[in-house]
CSV table of N, CA and C in Angstrom, one decimal:
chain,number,residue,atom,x,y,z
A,1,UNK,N,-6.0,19.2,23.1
A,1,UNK,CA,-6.4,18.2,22.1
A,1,UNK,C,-7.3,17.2,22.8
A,2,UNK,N,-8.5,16.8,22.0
A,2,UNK,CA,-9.3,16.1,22.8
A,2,UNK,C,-8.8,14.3,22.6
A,3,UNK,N,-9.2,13.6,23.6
A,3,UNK,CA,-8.8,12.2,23.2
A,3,UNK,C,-9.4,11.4,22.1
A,4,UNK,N,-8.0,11.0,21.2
A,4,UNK,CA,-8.0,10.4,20.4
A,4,UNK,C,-9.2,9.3,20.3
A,5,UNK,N,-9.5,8.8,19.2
A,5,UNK,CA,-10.1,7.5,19.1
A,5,UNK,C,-9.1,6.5,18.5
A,6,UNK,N,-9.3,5.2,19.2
A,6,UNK,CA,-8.4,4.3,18.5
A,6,UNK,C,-8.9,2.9,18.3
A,7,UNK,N,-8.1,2.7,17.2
A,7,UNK,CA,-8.7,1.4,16.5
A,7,UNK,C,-7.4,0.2,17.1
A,8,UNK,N,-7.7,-1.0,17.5
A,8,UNK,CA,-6.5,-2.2,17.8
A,8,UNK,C,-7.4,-3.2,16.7
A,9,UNK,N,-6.8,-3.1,15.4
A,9,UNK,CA,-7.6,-4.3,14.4
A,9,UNK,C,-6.4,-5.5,14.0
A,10,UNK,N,-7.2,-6.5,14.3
A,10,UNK,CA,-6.6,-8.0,14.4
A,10,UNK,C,-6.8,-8.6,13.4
A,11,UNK,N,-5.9,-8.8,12.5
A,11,UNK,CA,-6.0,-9.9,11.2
A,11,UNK,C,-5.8,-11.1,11.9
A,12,UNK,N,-6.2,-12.4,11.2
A,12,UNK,CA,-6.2,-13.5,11.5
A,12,UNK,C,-5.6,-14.0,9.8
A,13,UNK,N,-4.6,-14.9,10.1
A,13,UNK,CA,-4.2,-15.0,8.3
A,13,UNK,C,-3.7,-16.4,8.4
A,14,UNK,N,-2.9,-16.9,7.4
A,14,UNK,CA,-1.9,-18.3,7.4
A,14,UNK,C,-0.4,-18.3,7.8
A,15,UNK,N,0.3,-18.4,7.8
A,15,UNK,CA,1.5,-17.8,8.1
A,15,UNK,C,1.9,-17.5,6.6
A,16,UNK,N,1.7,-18.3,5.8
A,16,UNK,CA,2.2,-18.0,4.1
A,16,UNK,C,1.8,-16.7,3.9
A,17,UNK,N,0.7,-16.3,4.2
A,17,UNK,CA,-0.2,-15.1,3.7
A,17,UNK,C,0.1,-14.0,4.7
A,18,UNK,N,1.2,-14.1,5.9
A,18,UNK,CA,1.0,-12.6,6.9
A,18,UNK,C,2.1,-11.9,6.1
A,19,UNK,N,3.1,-11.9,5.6
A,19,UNK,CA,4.0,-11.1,4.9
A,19,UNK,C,3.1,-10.5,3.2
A,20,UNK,N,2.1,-11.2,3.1
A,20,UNK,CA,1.7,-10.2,2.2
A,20,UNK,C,0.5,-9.4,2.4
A,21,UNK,N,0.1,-9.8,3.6
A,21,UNK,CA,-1.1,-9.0,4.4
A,21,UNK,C,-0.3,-7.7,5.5
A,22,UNK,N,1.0,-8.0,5.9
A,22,UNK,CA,1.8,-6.7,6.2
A,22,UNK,C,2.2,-5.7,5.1
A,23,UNK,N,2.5,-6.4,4.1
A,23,UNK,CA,2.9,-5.6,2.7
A,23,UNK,C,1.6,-4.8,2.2
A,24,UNK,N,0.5,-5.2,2.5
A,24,UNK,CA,-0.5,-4.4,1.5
A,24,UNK,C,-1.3,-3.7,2.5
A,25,UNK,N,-1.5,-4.0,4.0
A,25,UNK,CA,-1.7,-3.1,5.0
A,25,UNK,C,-0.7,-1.6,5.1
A,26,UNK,N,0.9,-1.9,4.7
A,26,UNK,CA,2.1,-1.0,4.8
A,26,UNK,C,1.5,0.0,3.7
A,27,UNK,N,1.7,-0.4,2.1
A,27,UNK,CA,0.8,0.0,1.2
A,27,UNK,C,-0.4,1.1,1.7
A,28,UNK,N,-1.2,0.4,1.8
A,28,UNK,CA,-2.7,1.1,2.0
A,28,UNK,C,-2.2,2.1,2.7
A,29,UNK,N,-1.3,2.3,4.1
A,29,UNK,CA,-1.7,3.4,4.8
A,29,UNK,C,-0.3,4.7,4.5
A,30,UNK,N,1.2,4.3,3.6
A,30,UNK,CA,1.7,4.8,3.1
A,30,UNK,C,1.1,5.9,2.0
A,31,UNK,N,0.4,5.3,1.4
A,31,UNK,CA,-0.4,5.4,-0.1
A,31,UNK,C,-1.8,6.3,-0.2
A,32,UNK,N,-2.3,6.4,1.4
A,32,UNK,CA,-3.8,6.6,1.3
A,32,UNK,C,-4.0,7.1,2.7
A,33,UNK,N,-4.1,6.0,3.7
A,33,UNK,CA,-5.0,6.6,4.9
A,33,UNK,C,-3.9,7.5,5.7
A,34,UNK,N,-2.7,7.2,5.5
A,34,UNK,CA,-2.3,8.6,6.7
A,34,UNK,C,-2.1,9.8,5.7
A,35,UNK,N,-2.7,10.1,4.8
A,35,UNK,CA,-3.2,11.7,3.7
A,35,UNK,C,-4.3,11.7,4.7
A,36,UNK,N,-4.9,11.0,5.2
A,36,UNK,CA,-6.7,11.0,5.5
A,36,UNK,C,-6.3,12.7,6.3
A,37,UNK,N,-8.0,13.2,6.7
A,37,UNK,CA,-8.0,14.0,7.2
A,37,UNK,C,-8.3,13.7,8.5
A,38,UNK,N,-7.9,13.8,9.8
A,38,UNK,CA,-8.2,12.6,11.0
A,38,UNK,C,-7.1,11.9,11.4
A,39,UNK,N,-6.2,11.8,10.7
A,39,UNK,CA,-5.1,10.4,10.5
A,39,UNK,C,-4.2,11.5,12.0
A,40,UNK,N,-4.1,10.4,12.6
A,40,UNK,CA,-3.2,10.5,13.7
A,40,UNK,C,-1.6,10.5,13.7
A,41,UNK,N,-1.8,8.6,13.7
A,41,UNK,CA,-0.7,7.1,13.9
A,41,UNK,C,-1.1,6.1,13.9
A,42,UNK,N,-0.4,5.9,13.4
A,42,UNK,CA,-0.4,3.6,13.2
A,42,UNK,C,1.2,3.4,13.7
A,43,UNK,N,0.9,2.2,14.4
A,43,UNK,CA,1.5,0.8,14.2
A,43,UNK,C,1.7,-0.3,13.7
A,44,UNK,N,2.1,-1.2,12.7
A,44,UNK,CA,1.7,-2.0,12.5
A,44,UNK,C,2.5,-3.5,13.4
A,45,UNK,N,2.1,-4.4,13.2
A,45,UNK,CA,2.9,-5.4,14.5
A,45,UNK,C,2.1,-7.0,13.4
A,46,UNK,N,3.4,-7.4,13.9
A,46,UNK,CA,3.1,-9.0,13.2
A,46,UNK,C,3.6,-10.0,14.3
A,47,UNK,N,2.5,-11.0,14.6
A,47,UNK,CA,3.2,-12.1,15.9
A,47,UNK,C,4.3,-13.0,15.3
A,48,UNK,N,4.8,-13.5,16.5
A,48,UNK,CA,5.8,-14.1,16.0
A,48,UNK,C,5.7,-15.5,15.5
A,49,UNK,N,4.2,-16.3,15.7
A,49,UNK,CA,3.9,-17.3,15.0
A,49,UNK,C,3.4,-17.3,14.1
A,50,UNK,N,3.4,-16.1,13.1
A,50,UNK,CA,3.0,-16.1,11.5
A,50,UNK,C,1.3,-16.2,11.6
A,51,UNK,N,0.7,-16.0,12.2
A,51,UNK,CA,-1.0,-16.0,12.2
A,51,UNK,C,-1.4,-14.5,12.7
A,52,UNK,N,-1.3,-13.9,12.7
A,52,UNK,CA,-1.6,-12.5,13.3
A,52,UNK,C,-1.2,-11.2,12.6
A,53,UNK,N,-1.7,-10.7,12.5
A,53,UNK,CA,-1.3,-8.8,12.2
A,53,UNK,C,-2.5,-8.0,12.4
A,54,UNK,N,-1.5,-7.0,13.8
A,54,UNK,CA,-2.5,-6.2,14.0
A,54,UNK,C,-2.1,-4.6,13.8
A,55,UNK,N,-3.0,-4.0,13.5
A,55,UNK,CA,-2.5,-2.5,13.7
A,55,UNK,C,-3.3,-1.6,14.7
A,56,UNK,N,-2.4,-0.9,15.3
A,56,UNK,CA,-2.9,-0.2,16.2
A,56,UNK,C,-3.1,1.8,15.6
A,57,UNK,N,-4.0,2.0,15.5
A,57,UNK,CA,-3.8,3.3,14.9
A,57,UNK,C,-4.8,4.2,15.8
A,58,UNK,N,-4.4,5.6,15.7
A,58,UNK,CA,-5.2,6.2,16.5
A,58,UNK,C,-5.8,7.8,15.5
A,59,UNK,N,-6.9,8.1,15.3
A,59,UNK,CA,-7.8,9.1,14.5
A,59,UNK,C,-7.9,10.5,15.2
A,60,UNK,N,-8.5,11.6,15.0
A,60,UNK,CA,-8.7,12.3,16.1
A,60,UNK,C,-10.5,12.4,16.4
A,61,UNK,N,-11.0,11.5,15.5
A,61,UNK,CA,-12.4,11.0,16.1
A,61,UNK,C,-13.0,10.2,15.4
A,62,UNK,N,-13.9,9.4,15.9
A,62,UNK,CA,-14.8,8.1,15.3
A,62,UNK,C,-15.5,8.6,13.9
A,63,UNK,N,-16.0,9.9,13.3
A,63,UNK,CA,-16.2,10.9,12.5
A,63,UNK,C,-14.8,10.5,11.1
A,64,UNK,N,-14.1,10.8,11.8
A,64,UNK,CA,-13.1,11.1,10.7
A,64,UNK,C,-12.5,9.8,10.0
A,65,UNK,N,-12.8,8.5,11.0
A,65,UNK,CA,-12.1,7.4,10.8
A,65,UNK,C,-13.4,6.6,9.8
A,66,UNK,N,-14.3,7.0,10.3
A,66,UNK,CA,-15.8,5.9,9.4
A,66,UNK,C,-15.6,7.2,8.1
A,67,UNK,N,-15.2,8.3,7.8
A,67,UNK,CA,-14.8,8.8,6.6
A,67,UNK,C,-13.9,8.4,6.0
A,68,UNK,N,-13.1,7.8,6.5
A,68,UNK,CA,-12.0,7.4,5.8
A,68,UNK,C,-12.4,6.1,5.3
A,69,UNK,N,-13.4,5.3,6.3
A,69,UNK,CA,-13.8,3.6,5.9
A,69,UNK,C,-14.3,4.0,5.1
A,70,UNK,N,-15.1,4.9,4.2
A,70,UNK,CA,-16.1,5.3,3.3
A,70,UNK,C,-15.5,5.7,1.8
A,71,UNK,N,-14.1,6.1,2.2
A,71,UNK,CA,-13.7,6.5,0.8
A,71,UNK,C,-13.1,5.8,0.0
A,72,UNK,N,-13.1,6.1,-1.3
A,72,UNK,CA,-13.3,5.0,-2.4
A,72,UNK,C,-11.8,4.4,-2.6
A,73,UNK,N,-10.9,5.3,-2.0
A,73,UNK,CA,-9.7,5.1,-3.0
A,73,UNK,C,-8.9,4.5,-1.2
A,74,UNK,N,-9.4,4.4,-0.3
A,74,UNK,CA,-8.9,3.9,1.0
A,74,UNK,C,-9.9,2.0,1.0
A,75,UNK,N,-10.8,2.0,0.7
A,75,UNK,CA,-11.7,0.3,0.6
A,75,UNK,C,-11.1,-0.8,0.1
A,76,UNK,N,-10.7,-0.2,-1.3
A,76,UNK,CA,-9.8,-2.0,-1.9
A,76,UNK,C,-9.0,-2.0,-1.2
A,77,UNK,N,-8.2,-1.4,-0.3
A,77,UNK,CA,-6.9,-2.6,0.8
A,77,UNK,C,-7.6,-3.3,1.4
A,78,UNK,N,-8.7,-2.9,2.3
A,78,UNK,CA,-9.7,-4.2,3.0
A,78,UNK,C,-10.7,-5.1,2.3
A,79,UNK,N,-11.0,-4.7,1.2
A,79,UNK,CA,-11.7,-6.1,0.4
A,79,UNK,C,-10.7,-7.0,0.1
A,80,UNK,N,-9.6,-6.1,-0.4
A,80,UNK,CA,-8.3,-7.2,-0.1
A,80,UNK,C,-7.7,-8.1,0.5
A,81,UNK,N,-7.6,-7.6,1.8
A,81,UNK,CA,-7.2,-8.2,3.0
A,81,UNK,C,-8.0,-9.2,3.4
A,82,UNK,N,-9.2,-8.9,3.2
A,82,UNK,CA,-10.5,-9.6,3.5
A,82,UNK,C,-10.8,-11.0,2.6
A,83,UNK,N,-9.9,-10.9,1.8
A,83,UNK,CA,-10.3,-12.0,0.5
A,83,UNK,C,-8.9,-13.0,1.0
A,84,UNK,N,-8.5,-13.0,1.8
A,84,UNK,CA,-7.6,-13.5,2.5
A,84,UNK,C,-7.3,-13.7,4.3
A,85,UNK,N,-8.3,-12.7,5.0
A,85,UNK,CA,-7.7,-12.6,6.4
A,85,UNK,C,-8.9,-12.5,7.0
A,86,UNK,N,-9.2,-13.3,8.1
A,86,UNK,CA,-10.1,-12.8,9.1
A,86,UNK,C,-9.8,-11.8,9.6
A,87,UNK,N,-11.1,-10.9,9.7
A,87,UNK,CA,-10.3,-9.1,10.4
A,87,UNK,C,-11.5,-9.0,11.7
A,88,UNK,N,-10.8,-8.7,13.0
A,88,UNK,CA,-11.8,-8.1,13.8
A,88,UNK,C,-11.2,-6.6,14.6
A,89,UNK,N,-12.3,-6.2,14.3
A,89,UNK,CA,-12.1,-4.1,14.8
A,89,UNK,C,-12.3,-4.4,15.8
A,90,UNK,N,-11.6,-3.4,16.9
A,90,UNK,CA,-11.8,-2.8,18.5
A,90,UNK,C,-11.9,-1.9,18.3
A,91,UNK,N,-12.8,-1.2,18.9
A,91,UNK,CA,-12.5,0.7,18.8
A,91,UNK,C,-12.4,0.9,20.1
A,92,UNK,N,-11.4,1.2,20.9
A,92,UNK,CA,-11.0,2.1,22.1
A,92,UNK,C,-11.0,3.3,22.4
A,93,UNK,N,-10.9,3.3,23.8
A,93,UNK,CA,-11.1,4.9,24.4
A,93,UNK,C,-9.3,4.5,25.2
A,94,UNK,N,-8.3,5.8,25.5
A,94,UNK,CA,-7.1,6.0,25.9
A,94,UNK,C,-8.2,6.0,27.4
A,95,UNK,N,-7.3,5.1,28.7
A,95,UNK,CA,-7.6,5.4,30.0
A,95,UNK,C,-6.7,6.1,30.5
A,96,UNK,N,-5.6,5.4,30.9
A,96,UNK,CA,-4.3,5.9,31.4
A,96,UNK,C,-3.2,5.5,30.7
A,97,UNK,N,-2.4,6.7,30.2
A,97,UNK,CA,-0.8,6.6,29.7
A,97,UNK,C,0.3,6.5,30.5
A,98,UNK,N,1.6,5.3,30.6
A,98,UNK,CA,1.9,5.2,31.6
A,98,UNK,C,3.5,5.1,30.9
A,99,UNK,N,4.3,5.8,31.7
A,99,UNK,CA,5.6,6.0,30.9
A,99,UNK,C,6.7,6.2,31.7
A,100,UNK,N,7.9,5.8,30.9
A,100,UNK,CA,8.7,5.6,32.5
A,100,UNK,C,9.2,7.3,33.1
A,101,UNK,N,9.2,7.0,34.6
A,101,UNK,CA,9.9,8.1,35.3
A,101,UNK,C,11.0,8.3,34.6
């Protein structure tokens, strides 16, 4: 299997607003993007001071993930999100996996 591509995307929210920005990110990828074709894994993660949610997901290439940005019925969760959350994308490459002995 070749190395994954992976996304670490950072919401920026209010604290009032991160419980419903985890709820419709849960949604979106229950619902839609892990059907995608590409869809790996997600994580999702919320800080413990109520301003953050990030999800960590991995595709099985940059190809299959900007397909999935593109489809119609995967978009309204991020205009969504977006009408409420500052969002910034990382796209990573895996270096080293490190796990215990």
């Amino acid at each position: 299997m070749k190395t994954p591509f992976i996304l670490i995307n950072i919401f920026t929210v209010t604290p009032d607003n991160q419980q419903r920005l985890v709820d419709l990110l849960t949604k979106a990828t229950k619902e839609t993007v892990k059907s995608m074709d590409g869809f790996i894994t997600s994580t999702l993660h919320r800080s413990i001071d109520g301003t953050k949610v990030t999800m960590y997901a991995q595709w099985e290439s940059r190809e299959k993930y900007e397909d999935m940005r593109r489809n119609a019925t995967a978009s309204p969760y991020l205009e969504e999100a977006l009408s409420f959350a500052k969002f910034e994308i990382g796209a990573y490459e895996i270096v080293e996996i490190f796990k215990k002995a």
